[in-house]
Coordinates of C-alpha atoms in Angstrom, one line a residue:
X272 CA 234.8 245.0 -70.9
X273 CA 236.6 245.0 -73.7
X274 CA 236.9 248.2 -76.7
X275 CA 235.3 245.7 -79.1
X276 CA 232.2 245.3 -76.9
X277 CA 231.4 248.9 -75.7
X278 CA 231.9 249.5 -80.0
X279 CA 229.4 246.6 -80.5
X280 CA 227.1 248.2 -77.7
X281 CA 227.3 251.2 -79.6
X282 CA 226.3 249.9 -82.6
X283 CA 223.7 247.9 -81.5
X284 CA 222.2 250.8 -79.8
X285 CA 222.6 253.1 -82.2
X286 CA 219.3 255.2 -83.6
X287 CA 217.3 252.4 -80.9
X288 CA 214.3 253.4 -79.7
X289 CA 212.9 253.2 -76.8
X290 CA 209.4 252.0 -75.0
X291 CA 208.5 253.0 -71.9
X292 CA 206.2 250.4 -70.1
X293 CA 204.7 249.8 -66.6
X294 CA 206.3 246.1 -65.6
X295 CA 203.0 245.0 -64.6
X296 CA 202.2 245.6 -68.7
X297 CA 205.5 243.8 -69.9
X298 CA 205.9 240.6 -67.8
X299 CA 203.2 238.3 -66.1
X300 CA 202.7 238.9 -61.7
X301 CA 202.6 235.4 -59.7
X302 CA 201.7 234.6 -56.3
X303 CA 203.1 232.5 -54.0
X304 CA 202.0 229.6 -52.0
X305 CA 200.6 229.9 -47.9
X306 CA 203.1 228.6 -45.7
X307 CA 204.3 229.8 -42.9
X308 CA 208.4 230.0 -41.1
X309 CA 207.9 226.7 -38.9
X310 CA 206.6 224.4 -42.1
X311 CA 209.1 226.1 -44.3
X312 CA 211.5 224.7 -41.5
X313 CA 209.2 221.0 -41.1
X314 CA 209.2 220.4 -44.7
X315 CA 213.0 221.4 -45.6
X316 CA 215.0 218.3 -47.2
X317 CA 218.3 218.6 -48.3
X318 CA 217.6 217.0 -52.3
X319 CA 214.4 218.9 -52.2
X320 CA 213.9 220.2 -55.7
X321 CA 211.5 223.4 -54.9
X322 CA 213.3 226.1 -53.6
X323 CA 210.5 228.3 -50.9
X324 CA 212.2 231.8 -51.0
X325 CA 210.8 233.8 -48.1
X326 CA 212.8 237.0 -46.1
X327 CA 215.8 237.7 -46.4
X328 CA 218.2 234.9 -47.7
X329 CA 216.0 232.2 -45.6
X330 CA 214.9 229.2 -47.7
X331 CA 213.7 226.0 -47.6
X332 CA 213.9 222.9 -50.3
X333 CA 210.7 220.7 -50.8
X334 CA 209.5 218.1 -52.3
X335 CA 206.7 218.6 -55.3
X336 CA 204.1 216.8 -53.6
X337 CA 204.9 219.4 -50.7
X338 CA 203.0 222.3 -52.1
X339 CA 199.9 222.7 -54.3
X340 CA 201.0 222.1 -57.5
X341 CA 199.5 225.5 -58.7
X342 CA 202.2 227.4 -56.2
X343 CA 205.3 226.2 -58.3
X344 CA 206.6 228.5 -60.8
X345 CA 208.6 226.9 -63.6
X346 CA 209.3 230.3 -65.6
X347 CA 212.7 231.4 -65.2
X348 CA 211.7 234.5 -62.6
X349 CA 212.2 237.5 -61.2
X350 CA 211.3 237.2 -57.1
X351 CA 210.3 240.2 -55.3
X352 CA 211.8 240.1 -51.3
X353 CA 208.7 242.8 -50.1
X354 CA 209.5 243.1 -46.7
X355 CA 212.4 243.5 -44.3
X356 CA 215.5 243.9 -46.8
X357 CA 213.5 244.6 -49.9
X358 CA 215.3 243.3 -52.7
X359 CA 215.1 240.9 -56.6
X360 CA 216.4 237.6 -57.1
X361 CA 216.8 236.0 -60.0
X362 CA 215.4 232.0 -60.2
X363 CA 215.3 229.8 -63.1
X364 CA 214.3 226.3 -61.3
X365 CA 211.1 225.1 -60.0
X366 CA 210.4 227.6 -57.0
X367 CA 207.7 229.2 -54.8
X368 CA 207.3 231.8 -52.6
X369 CA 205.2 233.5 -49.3
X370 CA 202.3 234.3 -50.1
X371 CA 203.5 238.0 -49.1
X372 CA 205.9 237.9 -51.5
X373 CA 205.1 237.8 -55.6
X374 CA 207.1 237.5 -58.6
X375 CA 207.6 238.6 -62.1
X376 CA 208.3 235.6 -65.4
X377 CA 207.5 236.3 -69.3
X378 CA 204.8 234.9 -71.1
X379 CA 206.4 235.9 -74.7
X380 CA 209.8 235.4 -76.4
X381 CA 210.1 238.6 -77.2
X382 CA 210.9 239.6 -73.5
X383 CA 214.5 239.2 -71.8
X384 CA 213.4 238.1 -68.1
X385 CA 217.3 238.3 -66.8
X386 CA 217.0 241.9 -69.1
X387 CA 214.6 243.4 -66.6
X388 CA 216.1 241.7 -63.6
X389 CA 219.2 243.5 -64.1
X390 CA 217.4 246.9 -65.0
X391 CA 215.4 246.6 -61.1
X392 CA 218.2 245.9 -59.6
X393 CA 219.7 248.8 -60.8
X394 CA 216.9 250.8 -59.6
X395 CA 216.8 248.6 -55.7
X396 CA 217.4 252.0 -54.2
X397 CA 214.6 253.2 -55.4
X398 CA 212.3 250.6 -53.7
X399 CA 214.1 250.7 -50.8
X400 CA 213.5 254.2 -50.4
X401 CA 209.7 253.5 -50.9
X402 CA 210.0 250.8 -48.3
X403 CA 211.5 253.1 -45.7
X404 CA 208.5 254.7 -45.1
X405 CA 207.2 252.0 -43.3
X406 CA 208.1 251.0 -39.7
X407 CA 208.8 247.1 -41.2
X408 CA 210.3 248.2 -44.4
X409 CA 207.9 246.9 -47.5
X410 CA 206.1 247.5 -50.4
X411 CA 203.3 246.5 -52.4
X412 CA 202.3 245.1 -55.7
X413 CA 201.1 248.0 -57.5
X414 CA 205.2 250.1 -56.9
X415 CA 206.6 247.5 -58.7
X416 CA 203.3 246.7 -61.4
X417 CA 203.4 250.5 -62.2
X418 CA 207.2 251.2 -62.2
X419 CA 208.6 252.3 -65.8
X420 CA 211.2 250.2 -67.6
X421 CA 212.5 250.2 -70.9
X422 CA 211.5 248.2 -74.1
X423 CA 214.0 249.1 -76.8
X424 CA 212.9 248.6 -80.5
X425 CA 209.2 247.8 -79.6
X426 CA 208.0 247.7 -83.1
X427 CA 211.3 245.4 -83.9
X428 CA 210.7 242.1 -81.6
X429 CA 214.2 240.5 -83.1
X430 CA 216.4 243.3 -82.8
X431 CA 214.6 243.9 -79.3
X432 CA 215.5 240.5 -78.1
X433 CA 219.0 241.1 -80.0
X434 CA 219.7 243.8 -77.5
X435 CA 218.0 242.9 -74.6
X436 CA 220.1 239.1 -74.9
X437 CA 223.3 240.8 -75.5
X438 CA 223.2 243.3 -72.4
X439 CA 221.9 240.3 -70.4
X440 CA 225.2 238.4 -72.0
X441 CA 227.6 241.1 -70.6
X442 CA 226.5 242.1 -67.0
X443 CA 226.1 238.3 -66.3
X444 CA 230.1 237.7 -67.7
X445 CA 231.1 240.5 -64.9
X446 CA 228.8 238.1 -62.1
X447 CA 230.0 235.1 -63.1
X448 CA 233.6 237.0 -63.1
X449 CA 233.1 237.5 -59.7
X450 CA 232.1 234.3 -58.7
X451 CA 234.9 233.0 -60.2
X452 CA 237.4 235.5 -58.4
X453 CA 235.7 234.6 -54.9
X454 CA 235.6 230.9 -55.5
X455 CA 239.7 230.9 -56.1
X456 CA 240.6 233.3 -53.1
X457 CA 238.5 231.5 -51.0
X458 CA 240.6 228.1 -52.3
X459 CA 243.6 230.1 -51.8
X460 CA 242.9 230.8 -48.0
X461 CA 241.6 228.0 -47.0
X462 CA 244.7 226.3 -48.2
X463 CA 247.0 228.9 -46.7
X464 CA 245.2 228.2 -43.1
X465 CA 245.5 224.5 -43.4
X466 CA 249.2 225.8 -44.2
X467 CA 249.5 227.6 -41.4
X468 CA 247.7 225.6 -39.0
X469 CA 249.9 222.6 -40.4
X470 CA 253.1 224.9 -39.4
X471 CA 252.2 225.4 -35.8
X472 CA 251.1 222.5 -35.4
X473 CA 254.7 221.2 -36.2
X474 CA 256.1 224.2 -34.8
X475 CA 254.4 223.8 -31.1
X476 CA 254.9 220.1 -30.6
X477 CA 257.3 219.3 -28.5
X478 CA 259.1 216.2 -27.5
X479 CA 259.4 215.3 -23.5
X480 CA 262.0 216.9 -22.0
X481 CA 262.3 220.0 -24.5
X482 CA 260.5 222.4 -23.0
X483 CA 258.8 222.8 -19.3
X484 CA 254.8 223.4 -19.4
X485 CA 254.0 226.1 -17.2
X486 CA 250.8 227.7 -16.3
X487 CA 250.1 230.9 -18.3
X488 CA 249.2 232.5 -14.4
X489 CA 253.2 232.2 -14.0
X490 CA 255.0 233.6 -17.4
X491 CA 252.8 236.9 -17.4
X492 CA 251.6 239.8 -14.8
X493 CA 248.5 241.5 -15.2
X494 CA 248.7 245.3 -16.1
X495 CA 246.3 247.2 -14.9
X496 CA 244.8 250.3 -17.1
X497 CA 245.3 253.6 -15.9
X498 CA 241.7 254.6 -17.0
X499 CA 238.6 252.9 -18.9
X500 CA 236.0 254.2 -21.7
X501 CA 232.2 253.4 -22.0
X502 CA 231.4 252.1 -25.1
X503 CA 229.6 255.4 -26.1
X504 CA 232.2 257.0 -26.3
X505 CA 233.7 255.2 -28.9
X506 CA 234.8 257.4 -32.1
X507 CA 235.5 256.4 -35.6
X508 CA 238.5 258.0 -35.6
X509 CA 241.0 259.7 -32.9
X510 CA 244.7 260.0 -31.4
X511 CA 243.9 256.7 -29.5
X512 CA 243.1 253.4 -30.7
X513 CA 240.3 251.8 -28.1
X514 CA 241.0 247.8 -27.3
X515 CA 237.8 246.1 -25.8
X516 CA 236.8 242.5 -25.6
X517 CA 234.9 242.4 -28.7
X518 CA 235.9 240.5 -31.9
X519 CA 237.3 243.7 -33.6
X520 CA 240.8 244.0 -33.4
X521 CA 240.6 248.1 -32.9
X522 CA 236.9 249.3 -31.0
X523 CA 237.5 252.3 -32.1
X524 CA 239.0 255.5 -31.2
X525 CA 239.2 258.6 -28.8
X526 CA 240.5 262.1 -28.8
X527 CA 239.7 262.9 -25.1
X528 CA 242.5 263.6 -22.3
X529 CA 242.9 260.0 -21.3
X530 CA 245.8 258.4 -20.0
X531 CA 246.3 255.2 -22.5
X532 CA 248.1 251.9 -21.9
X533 CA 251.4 252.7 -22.0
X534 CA 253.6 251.1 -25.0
X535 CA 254.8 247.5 -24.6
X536 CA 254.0 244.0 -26.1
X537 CA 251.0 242.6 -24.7
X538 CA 248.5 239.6 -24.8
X539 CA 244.5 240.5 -24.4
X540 CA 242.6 237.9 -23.1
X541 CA 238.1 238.9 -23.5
X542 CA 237.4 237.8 -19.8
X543 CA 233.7 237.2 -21.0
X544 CA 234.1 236.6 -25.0
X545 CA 237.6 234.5 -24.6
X546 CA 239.2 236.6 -27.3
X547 CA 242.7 236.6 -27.9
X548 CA 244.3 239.5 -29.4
X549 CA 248.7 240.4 -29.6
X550 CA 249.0 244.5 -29.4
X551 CA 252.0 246.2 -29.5
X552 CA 250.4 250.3 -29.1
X553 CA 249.8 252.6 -26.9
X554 CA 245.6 251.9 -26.4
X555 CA 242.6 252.7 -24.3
X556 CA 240.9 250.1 -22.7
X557 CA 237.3 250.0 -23.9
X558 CA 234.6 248.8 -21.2
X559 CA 235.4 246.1 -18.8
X560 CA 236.6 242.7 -19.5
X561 CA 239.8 243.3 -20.6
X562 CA 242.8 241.2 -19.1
X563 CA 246.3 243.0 -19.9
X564 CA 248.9 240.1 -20.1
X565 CA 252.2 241.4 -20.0
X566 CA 254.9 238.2 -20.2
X567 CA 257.7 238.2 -18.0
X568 CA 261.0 236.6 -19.6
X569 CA 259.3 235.2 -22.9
X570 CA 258.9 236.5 -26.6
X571 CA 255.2 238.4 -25.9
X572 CA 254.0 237.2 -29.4
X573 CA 255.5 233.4 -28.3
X574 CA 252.9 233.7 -26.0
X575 CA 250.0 235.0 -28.0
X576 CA 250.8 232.1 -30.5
X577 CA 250.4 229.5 -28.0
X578 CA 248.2 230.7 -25.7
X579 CA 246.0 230.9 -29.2
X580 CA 247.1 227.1 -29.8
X581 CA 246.4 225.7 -26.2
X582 CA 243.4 227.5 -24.9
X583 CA 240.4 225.8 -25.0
X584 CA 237.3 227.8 -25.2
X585 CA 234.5 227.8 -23.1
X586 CA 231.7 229.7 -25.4
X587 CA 230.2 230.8 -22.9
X588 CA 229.2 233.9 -21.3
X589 CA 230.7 234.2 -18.2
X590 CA 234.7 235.1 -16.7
X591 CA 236.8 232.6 -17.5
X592 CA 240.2 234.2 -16.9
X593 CA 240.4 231.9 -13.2
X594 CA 240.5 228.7 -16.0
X595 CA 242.1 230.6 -18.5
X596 CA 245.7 231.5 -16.6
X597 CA 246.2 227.9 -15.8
X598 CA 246.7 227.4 -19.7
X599 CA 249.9 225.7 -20.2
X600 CA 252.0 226.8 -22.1
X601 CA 255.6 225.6 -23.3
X602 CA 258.5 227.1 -22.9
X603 CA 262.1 225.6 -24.6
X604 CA 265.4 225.5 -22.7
X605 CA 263.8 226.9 -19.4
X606 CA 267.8 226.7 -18.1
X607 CA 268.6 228.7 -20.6
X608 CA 266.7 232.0 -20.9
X609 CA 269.2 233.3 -24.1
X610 CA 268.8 230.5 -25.9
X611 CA 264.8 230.0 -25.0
X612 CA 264.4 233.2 -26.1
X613 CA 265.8 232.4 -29.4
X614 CA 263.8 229.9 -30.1
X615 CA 260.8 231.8 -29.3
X616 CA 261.6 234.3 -31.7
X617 CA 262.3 232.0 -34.4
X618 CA 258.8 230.0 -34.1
X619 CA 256.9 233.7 -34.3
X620 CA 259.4 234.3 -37.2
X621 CA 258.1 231.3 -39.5
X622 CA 254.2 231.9 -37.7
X623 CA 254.0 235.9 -38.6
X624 CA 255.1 234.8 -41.8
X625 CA 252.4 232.6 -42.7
X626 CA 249.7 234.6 -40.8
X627 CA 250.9 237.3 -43.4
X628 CA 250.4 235.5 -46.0
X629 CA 246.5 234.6 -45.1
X630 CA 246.0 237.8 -43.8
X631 CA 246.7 239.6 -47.5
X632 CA 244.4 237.0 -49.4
X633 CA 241.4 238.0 -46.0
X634 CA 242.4 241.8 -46.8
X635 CA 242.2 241.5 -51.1
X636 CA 239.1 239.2 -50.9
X637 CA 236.3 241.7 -50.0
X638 CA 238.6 244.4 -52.5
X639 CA 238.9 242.4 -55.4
X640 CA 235.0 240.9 -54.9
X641 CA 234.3 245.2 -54.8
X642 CA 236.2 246.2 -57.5
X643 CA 234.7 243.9 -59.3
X644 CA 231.2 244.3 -58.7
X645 CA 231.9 248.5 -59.3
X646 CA 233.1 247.3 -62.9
X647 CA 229.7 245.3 -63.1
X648 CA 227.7 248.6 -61.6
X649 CA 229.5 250.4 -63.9
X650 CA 228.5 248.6 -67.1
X651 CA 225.2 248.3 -65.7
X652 CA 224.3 251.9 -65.8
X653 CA 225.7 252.3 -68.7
X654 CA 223.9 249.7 -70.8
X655 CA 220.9 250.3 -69.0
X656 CA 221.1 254.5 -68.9
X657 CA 218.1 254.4 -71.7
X658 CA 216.4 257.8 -72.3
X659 CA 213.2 258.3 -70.8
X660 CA 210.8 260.4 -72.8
X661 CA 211.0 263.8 -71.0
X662 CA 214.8 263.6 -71.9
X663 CA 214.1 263.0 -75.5
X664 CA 211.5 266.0 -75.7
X665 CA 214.2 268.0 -73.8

């Protein structure tokens, strides 16, 4: 946000005061419709035009004629997710809801809907901690009809809307900031792995006669861990890394006095998940599972890259490392090692290059998309930091 704004803020604010009211007073509390999970599911069409909210981020799209009339909510709305993960959501389209659910829309202009939609979910925490005392996290009607917010110039409806509009106007430019940011990263990976995918693509096809396809059972020997860890015994951090099966590149970590996988290049293969991971560290195997390739006479990341490019997975849960080893894979200039070797090193070359390249837009995605939605919590709890009346008498 810019000086100019937080001087504007200021002014607006300044010498503003405050209403306290219970929601339930300020906007107007509608139900939803009865329907249950399987006819959300039966009625679903992809160009429905009412959108069911129920749990969660499950939803369904129906047709008008699909649910009473009464049921739909045209008000631009603030829905209430009761149960499970409780949290608000913001709706200004034809909508209904489970009839376990409710939802909150002005029947005045001189209420800001997105105003108090931004002010509860400032204060999510607060209901979540309410819900938590539940088994199946929820709450009720009457913690959100009774719950406090803030009316600023009550006995000024202009300058009340004014305010209300203009806070609403910044916290949704830092959302739609965001959404912005995310939509071109995401464009900017996806057209780095097309990229890459395009480069090994090239890079691992091979004309007859340039390379001789051998079975991934006879370029590799199996290493065999000197000792195993449950995965209990897993640690955030420790003086090993822990290497299972699983999809995460590092399990986790260990400080006991365990004898680790001694340091090499090697190729993991998930016997049971068909993961594929390249690891060049001393490491604990995690569980069971785990098959340590270790390549004889070939570029150890060569292999990861095709064995990544040739295997076919299964997706299914059972060993597949019997089908797996017979995975062929090419090797160039098989009479000569020097030269094969080479080649191999210059193909990993040009794919570690691109796979760094999509790997810093996957690492600054979830960063950027944080740092920006700290700047929006930020300005949040600033513009909506109104003083309640105990602070005013204090």
């Amino acid at each position: 946000m810019s000086t100019s704004n937080i001087s504007f803020m200021e002014k607006l604010l300044d010498g503003v005061e405050v209403e306290w009211k219970p929601l339930g007073e300020v906007l107007v509390r509608t139900k939803g419709t009865k329907i249950t999970a399987g006819q959300m599911k039966g009625l679903h069409k992809d160009d429905g035009v009412v959108k069911i909210f129920a749990g969660g981020k499950t939803v369904a799209f129906v047709n008008l004629e699909d649910i009473p009339a009464k049921d739909i909510n045209r008000k631009p709305s603030i829905i209430v997710k009761s149960r499970g993960v409780i949290e608000f959501e913001y709706y200004d389209k034809p909508f209904s809801h489970k009839n376990e659910m409710w939802s909150y829309h002005s029947n005045t202009d001189h209420f800001h809907i997105k105003f108090f939609y931004h002010f509860l979910k400032l204060n999510e925490p607060h209901f979540q901690q309410l819900g938590s005392k539940m088994q199946m996290p929820q709450i009720a009607t009457p913690d959100t009809d009774k719950f406090m917010v803030p009316v600023p110039c009550p006995e000024n409806s202009k300058k009340s809307l004014e305010i209300q509009a203009e806070i609403v106007r910044i916290l949704d430019t830092f959302t739609e900031l965001t959404a912005e940011l995310t939509a071109e990263l995401t464009a900017e990976l996806t057209a780095r792995k097309k990229q890459y995918n395009y480069y090994r693509d090239q890079l691992l096809s091979f004309e007859e006669g340039e390379v001789e396809w051998k079975a991934l059972g006879k370029v590799i020997k199996t290493v065999t861990a000197p000792s195993k860890l449950k995965s209990q015994a897993y640690r955030a951090t420790g003086r090993l890394p822990i290497v299972d099966q699983g999809v995460e590149f590092i399990a986790g970590y260990t400080d006991e006095n365990i004898t680790p996988v001694e340091a090499g290049e090697y190729v993991i293969f998930g016997d049971h998940s068909e993961h594929i991971k390249y690891v060049d560290f001393p490491f604990v195997q995690g569980a069971d599972g785990l098959k340590i390739l270790s390549p004889i006479s070939a570029n150890a990341k060569y292999i990861y890259h095709t064995f990544l490019n040739f295997y076919t997975k299964k997706l299914s849960y059972k060993r597949h490392w019997s089908t797996a080893q017979q995975t062929l894979i090419p090797i160039p200039c098989p009479e000569n090692p020097q030269k094969s070797l080479e080649i191999q090193a210059e193909i990993v070359r040009i794919l570690d290059k691109f796979d760094a390249l999509t790997n810093s837009i996957t690492e600054g995605l979830p960063r950027e998309i944080a740092l920006r939605q700290k700047q929006y919590e930020y300005y949040r709890d600033l513009l909506l930091s109104f003083p309640k009346p105990e602070e005013v008498a204090a």
